[in-house]
Each structure stands twice: as C-alpha cells, then as structure tokens.
CSV table of C-alpha atoms in Angstrom, one decimal:
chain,number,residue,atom,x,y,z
A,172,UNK,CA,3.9,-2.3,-6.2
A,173,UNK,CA,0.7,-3.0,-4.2
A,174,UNK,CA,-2.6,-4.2,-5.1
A,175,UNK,CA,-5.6,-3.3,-3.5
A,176,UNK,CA,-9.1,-3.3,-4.0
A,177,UNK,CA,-12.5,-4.4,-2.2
A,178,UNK,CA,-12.6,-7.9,-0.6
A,179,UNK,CA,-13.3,-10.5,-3.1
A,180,UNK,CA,-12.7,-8.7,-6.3
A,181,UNK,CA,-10.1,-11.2,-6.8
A,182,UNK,CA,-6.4,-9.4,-6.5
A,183,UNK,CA,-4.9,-13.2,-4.7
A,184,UNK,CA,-6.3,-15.0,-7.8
A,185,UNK,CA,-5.3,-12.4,-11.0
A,186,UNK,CA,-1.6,-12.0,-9.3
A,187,UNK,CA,-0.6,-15.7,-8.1
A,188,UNK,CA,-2.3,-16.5,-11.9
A,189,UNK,CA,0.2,-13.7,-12.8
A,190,UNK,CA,3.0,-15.1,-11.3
A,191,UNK,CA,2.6,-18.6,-12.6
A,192,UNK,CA,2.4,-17.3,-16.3
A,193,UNK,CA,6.1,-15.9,-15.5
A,194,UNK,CA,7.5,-18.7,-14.3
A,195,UNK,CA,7.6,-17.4,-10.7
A,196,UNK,CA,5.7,-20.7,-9.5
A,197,UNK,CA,6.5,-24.0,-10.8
A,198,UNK,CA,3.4,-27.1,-12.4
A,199,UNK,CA,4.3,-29.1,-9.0
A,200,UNK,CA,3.4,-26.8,-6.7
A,201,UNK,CA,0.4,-25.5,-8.2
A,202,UNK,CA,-0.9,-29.0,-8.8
A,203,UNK,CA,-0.1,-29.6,-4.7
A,204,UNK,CA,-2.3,-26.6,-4.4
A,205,UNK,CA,-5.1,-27.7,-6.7
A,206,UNK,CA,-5.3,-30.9,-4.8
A,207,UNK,CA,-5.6,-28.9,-1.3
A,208,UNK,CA,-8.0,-26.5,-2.3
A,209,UNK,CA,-10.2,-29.0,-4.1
A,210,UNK,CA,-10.1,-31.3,-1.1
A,211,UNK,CA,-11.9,-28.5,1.2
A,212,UNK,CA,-13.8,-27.2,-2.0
A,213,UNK,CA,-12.0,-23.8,-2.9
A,214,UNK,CA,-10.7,-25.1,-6.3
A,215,UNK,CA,-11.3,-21.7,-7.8
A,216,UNK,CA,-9.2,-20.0,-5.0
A,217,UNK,CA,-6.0,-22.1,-6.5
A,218,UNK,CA,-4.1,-19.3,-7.6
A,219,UNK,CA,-4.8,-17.2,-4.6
A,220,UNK,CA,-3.1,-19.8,-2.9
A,221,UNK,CA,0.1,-18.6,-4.2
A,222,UNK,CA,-0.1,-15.3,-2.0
A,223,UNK,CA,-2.2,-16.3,0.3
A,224,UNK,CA,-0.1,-18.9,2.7
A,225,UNK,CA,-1.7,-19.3,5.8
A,226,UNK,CA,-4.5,-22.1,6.8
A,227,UNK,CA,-6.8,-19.3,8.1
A,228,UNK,CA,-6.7,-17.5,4.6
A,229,UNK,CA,-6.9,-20.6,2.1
A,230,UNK,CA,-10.3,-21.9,4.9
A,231,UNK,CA,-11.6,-18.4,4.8
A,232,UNK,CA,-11.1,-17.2,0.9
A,233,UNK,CA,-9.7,-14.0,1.7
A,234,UNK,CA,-6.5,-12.3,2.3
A,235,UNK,CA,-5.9,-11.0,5.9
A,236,UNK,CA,-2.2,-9.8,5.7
A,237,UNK,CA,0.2,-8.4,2.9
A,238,UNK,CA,1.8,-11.3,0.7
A,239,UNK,CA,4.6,-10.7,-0.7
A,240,UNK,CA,6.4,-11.8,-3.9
A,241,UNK,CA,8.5,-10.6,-6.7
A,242,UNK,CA,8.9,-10.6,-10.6
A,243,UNK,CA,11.2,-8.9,-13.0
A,244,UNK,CA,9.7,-7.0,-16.3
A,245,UNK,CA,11.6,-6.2,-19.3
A,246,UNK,CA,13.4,-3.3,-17.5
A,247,UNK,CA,11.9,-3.7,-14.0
A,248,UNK,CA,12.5,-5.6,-10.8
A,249,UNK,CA,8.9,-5.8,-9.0
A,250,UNK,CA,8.2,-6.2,-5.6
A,251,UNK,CA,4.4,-7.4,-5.5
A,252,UNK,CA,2.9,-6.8,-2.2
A,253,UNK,CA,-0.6,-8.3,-2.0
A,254,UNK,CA,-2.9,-6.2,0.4
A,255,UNK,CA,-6.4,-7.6,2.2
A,256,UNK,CA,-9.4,-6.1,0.5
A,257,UNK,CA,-11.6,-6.6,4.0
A,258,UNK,CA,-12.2,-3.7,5.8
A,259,UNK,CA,-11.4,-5.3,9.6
A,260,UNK,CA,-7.8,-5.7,7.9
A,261,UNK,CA,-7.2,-1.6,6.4
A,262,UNK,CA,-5.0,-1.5,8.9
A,263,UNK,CA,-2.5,-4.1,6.9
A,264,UNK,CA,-3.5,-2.2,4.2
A,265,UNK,CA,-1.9,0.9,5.1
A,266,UNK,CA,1.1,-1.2,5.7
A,267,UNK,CA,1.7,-2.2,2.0
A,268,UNK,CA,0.8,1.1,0.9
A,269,UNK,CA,3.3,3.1,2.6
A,270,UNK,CA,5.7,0.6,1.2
A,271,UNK,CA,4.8,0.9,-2.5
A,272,UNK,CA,5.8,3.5,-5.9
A,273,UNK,CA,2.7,2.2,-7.7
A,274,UNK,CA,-0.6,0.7,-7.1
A,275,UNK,CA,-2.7,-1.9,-8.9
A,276,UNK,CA,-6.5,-1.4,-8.7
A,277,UNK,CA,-8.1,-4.6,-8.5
A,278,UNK,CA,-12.5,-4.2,-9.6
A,279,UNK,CA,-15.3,-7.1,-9.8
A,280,UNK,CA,-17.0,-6.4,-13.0
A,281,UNK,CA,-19.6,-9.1,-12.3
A,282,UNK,CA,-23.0,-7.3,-12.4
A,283,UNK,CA,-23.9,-5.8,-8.5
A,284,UNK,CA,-20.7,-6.4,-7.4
A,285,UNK,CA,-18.5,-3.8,-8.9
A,286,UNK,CA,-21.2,-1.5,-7.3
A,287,UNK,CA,-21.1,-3.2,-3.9
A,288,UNK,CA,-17.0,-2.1,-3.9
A,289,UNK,CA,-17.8,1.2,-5.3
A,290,UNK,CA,-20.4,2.6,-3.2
A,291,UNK,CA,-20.7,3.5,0.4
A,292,UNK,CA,-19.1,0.7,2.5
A,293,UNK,CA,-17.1,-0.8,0.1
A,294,UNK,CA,-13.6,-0.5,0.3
A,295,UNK,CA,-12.7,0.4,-3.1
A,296,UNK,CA,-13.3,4.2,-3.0
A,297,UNK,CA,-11.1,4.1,0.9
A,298,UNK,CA,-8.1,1.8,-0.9
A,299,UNK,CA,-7.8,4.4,-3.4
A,300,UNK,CA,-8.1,7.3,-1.6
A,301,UNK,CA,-5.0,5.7,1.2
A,302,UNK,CA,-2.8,4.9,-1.5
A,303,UNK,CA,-3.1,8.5,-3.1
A,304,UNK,CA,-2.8,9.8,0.1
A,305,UNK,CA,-0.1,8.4,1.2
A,306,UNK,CA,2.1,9.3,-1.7
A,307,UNK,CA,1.1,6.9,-4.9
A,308,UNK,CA,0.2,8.6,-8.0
A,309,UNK,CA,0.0,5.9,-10.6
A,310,UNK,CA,-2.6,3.6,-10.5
A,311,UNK,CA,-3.2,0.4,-12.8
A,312,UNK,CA,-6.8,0.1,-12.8
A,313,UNK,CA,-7.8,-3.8,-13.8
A,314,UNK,CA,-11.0,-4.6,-14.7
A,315,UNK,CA,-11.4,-7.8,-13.1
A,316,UNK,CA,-14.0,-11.1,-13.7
A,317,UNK,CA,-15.4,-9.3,-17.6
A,318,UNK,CA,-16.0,-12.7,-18.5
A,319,UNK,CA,-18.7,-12.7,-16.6
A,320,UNK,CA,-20.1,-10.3,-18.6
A,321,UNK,CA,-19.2,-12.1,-22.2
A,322,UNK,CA,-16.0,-8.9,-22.4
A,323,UNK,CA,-19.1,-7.0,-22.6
A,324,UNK,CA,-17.7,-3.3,-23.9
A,325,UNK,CA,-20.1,-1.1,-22.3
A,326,UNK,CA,-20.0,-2.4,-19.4
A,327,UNK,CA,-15.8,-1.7,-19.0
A,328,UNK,CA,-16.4,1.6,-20.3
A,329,UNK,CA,-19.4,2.1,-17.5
A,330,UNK,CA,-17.0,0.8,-14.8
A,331,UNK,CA,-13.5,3.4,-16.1
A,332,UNK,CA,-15.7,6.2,-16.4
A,333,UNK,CA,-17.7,6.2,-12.8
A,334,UNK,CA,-14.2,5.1,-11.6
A,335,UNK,CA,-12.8,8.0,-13.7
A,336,UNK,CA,-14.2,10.6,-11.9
A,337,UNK,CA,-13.8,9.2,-8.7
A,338,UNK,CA,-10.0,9.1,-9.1
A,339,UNK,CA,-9.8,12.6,-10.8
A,340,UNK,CA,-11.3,14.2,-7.5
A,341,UNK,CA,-9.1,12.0,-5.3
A,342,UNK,CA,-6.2,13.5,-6.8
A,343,UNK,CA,-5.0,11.5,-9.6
A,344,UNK,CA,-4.2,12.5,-13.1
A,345,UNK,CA,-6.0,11.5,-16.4
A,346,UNK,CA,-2.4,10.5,-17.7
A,347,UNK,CA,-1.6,8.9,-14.7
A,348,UNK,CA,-4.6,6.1,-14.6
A,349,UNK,CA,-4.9,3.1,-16.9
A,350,UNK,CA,-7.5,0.9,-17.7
A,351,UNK,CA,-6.7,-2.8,-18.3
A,352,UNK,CA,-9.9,-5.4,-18.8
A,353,UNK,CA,-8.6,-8.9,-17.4
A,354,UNK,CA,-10.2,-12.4,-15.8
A,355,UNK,CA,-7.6,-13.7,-13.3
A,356,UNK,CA,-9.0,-17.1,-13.2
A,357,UNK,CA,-9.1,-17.5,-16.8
A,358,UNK,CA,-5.7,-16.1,-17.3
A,359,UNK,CA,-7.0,-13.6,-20.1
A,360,UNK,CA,-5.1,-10.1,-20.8
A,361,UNK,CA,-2.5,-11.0,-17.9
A,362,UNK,CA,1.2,-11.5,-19.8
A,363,UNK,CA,0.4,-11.6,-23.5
A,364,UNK,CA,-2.9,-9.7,-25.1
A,365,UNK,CA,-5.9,-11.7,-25.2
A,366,UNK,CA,-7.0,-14.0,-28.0
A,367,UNK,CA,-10.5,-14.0,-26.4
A,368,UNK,CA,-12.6,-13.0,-29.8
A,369,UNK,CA,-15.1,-11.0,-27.5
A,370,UNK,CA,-12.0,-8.9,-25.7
A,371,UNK,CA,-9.6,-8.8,-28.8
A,372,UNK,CA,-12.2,-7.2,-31.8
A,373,UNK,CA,-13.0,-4.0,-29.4
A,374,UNK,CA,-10.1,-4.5,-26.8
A,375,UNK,CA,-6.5,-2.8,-28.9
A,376,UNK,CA,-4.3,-1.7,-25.8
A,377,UNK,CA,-1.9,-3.6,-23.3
A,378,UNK,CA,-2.0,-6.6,-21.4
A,379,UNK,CA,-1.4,-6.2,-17.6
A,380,UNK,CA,2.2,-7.4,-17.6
A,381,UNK,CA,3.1,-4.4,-20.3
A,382,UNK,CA,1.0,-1.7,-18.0
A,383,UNK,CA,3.2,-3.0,-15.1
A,384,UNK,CA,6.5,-2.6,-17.3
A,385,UNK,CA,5.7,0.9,-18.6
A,386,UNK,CA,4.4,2.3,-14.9
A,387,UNK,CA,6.9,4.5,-13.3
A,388,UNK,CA,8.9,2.8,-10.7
A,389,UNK,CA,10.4,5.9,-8.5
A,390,UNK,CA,14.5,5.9,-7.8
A,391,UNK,CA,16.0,8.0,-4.9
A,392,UNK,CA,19.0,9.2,-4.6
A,393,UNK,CA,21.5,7.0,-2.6
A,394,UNK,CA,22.3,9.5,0.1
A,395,UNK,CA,23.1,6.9,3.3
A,396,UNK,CA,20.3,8.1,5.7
A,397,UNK,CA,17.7,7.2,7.4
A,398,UNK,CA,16.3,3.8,6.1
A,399,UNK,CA,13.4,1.5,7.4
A,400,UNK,CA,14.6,-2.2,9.2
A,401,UNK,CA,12.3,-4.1,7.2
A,402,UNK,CA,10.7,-4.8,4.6
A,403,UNK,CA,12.0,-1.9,2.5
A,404,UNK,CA,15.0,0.3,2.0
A,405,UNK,CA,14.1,4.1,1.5
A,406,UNK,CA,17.3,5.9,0.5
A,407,UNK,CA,20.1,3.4,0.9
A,408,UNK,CA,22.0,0.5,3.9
A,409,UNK,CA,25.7,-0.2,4.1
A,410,UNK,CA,27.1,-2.6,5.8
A,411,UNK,CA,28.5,-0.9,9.6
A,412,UNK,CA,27.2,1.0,12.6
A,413,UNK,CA,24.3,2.5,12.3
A,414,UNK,CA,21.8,3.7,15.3
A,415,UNK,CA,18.6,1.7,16.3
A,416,UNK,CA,15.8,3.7,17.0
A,417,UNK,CA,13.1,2.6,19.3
A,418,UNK,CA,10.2,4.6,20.9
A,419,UNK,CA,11.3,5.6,24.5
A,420,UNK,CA,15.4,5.1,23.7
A,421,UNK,CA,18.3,4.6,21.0
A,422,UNK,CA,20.6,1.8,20.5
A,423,UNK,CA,24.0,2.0,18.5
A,424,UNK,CA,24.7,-0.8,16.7
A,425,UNK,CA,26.8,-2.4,13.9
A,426,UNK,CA,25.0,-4.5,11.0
A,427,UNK,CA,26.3,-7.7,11.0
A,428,UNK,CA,24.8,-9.5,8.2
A,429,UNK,CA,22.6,-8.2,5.2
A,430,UNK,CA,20.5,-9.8,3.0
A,431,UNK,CA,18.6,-8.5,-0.5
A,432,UNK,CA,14.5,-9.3,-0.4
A,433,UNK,CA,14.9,-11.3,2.5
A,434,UNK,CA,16.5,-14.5,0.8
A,435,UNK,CA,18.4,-15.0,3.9
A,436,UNK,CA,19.6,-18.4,2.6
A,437,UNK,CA,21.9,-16.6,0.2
A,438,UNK,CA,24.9,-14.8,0.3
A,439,UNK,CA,24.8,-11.5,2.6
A,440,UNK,CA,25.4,-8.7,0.4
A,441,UNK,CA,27.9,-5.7,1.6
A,442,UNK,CA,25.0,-2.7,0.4
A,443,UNK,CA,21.1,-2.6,-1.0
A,444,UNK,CA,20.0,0.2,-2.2
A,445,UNK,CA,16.4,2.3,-2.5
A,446,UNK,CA,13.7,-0.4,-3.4
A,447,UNK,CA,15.1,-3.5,-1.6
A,448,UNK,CA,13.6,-5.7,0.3
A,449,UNK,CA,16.0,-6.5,3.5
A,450,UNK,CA,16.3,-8.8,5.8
A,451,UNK,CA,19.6,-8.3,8.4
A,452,UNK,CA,21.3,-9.4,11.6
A,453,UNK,CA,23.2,-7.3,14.2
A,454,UNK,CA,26.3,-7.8,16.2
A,455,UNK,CA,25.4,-9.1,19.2
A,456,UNK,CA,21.4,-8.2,19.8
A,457,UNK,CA,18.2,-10.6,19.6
A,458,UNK,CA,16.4,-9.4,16.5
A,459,UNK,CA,13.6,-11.2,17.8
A,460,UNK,CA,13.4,-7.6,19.9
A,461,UNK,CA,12.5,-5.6,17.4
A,462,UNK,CA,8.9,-4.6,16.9
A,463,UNK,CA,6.6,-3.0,14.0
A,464,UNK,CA,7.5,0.8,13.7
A,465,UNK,CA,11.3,0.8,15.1
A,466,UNK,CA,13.5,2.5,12.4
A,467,UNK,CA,17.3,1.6,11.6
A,468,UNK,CA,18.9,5.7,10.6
A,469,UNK,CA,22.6,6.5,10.0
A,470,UNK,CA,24.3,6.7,13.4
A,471,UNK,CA,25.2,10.6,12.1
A,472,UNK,CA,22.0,11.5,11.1
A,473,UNK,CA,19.5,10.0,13.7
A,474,UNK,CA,16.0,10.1,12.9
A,475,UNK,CA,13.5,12.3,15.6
A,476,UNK,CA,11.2,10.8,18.1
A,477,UNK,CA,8.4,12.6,19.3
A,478,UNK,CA,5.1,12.1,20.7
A,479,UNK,CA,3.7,15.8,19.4
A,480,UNK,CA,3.7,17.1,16.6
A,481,UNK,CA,2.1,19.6,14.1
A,482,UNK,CA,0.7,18.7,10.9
A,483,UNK,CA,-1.4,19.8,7.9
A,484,UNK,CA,-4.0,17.5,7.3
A,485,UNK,CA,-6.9,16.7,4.5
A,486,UNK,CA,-10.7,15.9,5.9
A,487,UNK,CA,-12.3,13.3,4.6
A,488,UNK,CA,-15.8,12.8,3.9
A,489,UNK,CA,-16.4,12.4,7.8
A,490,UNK,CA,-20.2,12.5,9.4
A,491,UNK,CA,-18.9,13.5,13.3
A,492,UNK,CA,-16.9,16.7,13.2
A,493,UNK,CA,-13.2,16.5,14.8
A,494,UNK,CA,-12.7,18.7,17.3
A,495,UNK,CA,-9.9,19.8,20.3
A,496,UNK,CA,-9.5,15.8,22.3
A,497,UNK,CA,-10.6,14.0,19.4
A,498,UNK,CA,-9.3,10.3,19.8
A,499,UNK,CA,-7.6,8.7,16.7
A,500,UNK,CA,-5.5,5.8,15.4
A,501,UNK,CA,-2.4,7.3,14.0
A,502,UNK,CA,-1.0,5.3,11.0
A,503,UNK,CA,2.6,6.5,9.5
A,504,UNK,CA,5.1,3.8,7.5
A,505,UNK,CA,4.1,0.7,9.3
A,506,UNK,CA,3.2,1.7,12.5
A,507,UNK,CA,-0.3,1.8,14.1
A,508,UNK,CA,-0.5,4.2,17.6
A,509,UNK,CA,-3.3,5.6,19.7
A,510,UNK,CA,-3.3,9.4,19.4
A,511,UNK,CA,-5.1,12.8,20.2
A,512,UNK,CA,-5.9,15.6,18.3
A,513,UNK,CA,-5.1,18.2,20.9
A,514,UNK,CA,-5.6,21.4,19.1
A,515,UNK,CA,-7.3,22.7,16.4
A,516,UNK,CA,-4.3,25.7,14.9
A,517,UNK,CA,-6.3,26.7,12.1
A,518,UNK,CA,-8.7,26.3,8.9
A,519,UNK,CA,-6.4,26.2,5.5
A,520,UNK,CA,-8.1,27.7,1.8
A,521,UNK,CA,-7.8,24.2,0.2
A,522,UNK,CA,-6.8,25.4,-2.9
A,523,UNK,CA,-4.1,28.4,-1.8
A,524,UNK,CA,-3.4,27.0,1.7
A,525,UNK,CA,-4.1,30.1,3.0
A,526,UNK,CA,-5.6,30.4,6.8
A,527,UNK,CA,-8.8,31.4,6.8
A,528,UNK,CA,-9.4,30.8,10.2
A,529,UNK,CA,-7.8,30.9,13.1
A,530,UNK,CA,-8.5,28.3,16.2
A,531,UNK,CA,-11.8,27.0,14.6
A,532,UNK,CA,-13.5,25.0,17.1
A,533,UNK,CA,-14.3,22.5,14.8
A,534,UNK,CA,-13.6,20.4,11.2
A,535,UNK,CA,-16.0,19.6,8.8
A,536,UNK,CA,-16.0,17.2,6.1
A,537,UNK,CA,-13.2,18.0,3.0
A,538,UNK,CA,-11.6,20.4,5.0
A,539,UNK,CA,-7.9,21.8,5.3
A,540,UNK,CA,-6.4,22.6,8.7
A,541,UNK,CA,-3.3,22.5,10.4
A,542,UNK,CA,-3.4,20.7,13.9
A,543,UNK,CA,-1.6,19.3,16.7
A,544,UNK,CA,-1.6,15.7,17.0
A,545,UNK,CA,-0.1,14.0,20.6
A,546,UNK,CA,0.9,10.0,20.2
A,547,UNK,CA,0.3,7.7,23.6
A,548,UNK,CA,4.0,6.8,23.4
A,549,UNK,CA,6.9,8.4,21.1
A,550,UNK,CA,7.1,7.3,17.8
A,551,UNK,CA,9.5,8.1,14.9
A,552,UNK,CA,8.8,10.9,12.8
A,553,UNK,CA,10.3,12.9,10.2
A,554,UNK,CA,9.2,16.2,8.4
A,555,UNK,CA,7.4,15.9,4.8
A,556,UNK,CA,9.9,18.4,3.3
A,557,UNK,CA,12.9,16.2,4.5
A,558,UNK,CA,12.2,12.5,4.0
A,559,UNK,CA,8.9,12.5,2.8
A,560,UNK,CA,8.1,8.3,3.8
A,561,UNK,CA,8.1,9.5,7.4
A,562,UNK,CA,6.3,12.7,7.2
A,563,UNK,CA,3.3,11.5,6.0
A,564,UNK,CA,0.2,9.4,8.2
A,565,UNK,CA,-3.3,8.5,8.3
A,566,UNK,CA,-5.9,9.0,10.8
A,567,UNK,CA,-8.4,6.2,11.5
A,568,UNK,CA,-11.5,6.2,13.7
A,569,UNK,CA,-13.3,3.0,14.6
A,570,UNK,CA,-12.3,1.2,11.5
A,571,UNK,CA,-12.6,4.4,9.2
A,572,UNK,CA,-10.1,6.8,7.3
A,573,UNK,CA,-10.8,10.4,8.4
A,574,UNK,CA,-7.7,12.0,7.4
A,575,UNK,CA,-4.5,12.2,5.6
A,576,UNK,CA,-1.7,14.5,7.0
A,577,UNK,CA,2.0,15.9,6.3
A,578,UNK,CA,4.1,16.4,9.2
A,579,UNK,CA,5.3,20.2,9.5
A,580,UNK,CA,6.3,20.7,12.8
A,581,UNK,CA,8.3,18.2,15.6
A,582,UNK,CA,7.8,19.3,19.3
C-alpha cells in the first residue's frame, strides 16, 4: 500500500500516528523522538519521525525517499510504503508506486492549502494520475488536517467532490474511491471512529484502519517466474538457481539465503510468495553489486532485455508536442533510464483503439498513439499481456509526467 499526496499534507505524520495506535512503535521510542524533534523545534513532526529516519528528512520536515513499514489488519498483512510528496523527489515516487495494490491519498484540508495540492503545480493531481497509471485502482482518499476547519462538513464534501471528478476522468471508479475525514496529529478517525462531537454527529462511516482492512489487496497466482530482487516478490521465489539479469549480460546463480520483509536477523525461509518483501543472499557473489533495476527471473524462463521497444502510450496534459527524437526519462518497476522516442507508428481512437492515423508527425495533449521508444542502455522489459509489472512505464520530462505506456512489442 502506498501513500502519496502533495508535499506537506502530512502522509509521515497520519501513518507513523497510525502505526503507534497499533502497537507497531513502542512509548520509549516515541518519547526519544519527542525529545529530538523538540530539541531542534519540529515537535509536531514527531510521528513523521517514525517513517522518516534520516537526519536530512527530520532537519528538513519532508520525506525525500520511500519509508517503509508494515501492519497486519483483521485479515490483512500490509506493507506501508511511505512516498515523498515533493516534486524534485517523483522520481522515488514512482518507485513505491510500481510496488503497490492500493493507494492512500493523503489531502491538507486547511483553507488555501488543499487548493495549492490540487491545482496546477501541486503534486496531488500528478500522484494520482502515476499511481492509476501504473496499475492501482483503489484509492483511499483521506481528508487530512479537518480540525483545522472545526470537522467543518462542507468543507469535506467541497474537497470529495472537486476530487471526485478529478479521479473519475483519471480513470478511477465511483465504487472504487473512498472518502475518509482524519487529523493525523490529533489521532482522530485513524484506528477506532472518532468521538470528536463536531466529526461524529455528521461523520457515520469508517475510520481509516477499517478502509485499509476492507480495500482489496490483489493475490497472483504462484507460478515460479520472473520475480523482482528487492523489495517485492511479484509471482513467487524458491529457494535454488535462478538467473540474474543485468543490463548488458546474465548471471546464473543459486539463492543462498532468503529472508521474508527483509528481517534479515531471522530465520531464512525456504519460499515467499506474491506480496513479500525480500531480502536474500547468493552463493558466492557480492550483493553489494547489484544495482536499482536488475531483475532475479526463473533460470527456465529468463526475462528479455532490450533497449527498443514498441509501446502504446496515454498523452498527458503536455504544453510541447512530442515528436520523432523526443528526449525522455523512462520510468518502469524501479528503474529510471534516459530514452528516445524514435518514431511516431501511429494516432490510436482513444476510446476503440483504433488507428486513425498513420505516422503522425506529432502528439498533442490526451492523445493515444503507439510509438517506438529506444533506452541509452538495455533494460529489462516484459510485455503488458505477459507479466503486466514489467510491461508498464512512465515518461518524464524535466521533472514532469508526460506519459504512461504498455509495452506491446520487444525488438
């Protein structure tokens, strides 16, 4: 599950508060962290502090990479992944995206700054848009900081309905979204429903906790394929040889040791399945080697490296057409790589997917088109209609989403 949102709307604050009203953090440690953060006057930031672990995020206030954690629901293991809200940081973003089943939408309903996310420039229209595009159909939509507003009503029915139609054009389903009003500092509406008397006499439905445990988690089936190193499983990892894929060559290996959401102080386990976090050694290779983007597959079934590639692909709401040579950053499961779009195929019918023209020397905004991207190096790729994690990507340009694209064609 990720949780995004626009920088500052507090997602650190409402989850580590989250996270402490389960148990997951004990009083000693949170009073260590009330001490620190009062010493260099970020009291308020204490709960953040749970996610947020490095000395440049606590001094700055914000959330620069993905943190991690993990709680269990009534019928649910949940793997909480944290993402920066800051645009100079999309990029990590992405990462915790690709990773995730669900999303948690995290909105400031403080007066100017729920608007400041919302419009042009914020990053709350951009989070949602990536997560949808990138596969996540569920969203949790929490309604952040309403005690700044005394729980006013209107103003959480003014904030789900602009967001409302926002979502419904992005792609999402009515009966897929759902509104929660919370405060994370105060601790209201996060594991059991508020008592707040303003909230409670118009406020009937769930508390965030219950919206978590009710979301749909989704379960592959265990077929022994191609699986990413870290930090998640996609189909399923046994213990024995499987083949390590890096750009320019491939390595066969045995898995030595294996270990379930990283707890590498634990037992190894002998298989994790889809969902898992994993940490793992190999016989007789330097982990240490490994980079971001190198993918662990099924010595039988290797996964395809490529550095071209055809793909159908979604316009944003761009200003500067895209055209033949256009230069891109190519995002796909946790890899970031300079690329080219080298040729324009042709203009789709967004709605039947039908080409309605052929070799168009240019794409506008909201477009449909299939194109061929080339990568500066090879990278692994795999077709949407076979393992769907690694046939999808984004396309950035100078810190912007342009595009969104399935993968139909390896070259």
């Amino acid at each position: 599950m990720v949780v995004i949102g626009h920088v500052d709307a507090g997602k650190s604050t409402l989850m580590g508060h989250l996270l402490y009203a389960l148990g997951q953090v004990n009083k000693k440690t949170l009073h260590k962290y009330e001490q620190e953060s009062r010493k260099i006057g970020k009291q308020s930031f204490v709960y953040a502090w749970i996610l947020d672990e490095t000395g440049e995020e606590r001094s700055r206030g914000i959330t620069m990479d993905v943190g991690q954690s993990k709680f269990e629901t009534k019928t649910k293991i949940v793997n909480l992944l944290d993402a920066p809200g800051h645009k100079d940081f999309i990029p990590n973003m992405i990462t915790g995206a690709t990773q995730a089943d669900v999303a948690v939408l995290v909105v400031d309903a403080t007066r100017g700054e729920f608007e400041t996310g919302f419009e042009s420039g914020g990053q709350t229209r951009e989070h949602a848009l990536l997560v949808r595009s990138l596969g996540v159909s569920q969203l949790a939509v929490v309604v952040n900081k309403l005690d700044t507003v005394d729980w006013n009503e209107d103003r959480f029915k003014e904030i789900s309905s602009k967001l409302g139609v926002f979502l419904k054009q992005a792609g999402y389903r009515d009966c897929d979204v759902t509104y929660v009003p919370c405060s994370g500092l105060a601790g209201e509406n996060l594991v059991e429903k508020s008592k707040q008397e303003l909230l409670s006499k118009w406020y009937k439905g769930p508390s965030l906790y219950e919206v978590i445990g009710i979301l749909f988690f989704g379960c592959q089936t265990i077929s022994g394929e191609k699986v990413l190193v870290m930090p998640q499983n996609e189909l399923a990892l046994v213990k024995g040889k499987f083949i390590l894929i890096f750009p320019a060559f491939r390595l066969s290996k045995h898995i030595h040791k294996l270990y379930v959401n990283g707890l590498i102080d634990e037992s190894p386990v002998q298989t994790a399945f889809a969902g898992d976090g994993v940490s793992l050694t190999l016989a007789n290779y330097d982990i240490q080697h490994i980079s971001v983007g190198y993918i662990l597959s099924d010595s039988s079934l290797p996964v395809p490296v490529t550095s071209k590639f055809e793909a159908r692909i979604v316009v944003f709401n761009i200003s500067t057409p895209i055209t033949a040579g256009y230069p891109v950053v190519l995002h796909s499961h946790s890899l970031a790589e300079q690329a080219v779009v080298v040729k324009l195929i042709a203009q789709l019918n967004k709605n039947s997917g039908e080409v309605i023209k052929k070799r168009p020397r240019c794409l506008l905004k909201n477009s449909n088109a299939v194109v061929e991207i080339e990568t500066s190096k090879p990278i692994c790729l795999e077709l949407y209609r076979e393992t769907k994690e690694l046939g999808r990507f984004m396309l950035r340009v100078g810190g912007v989403s342009i595009a969104a694209g399935l993968v139909t064609k390896l070259m």
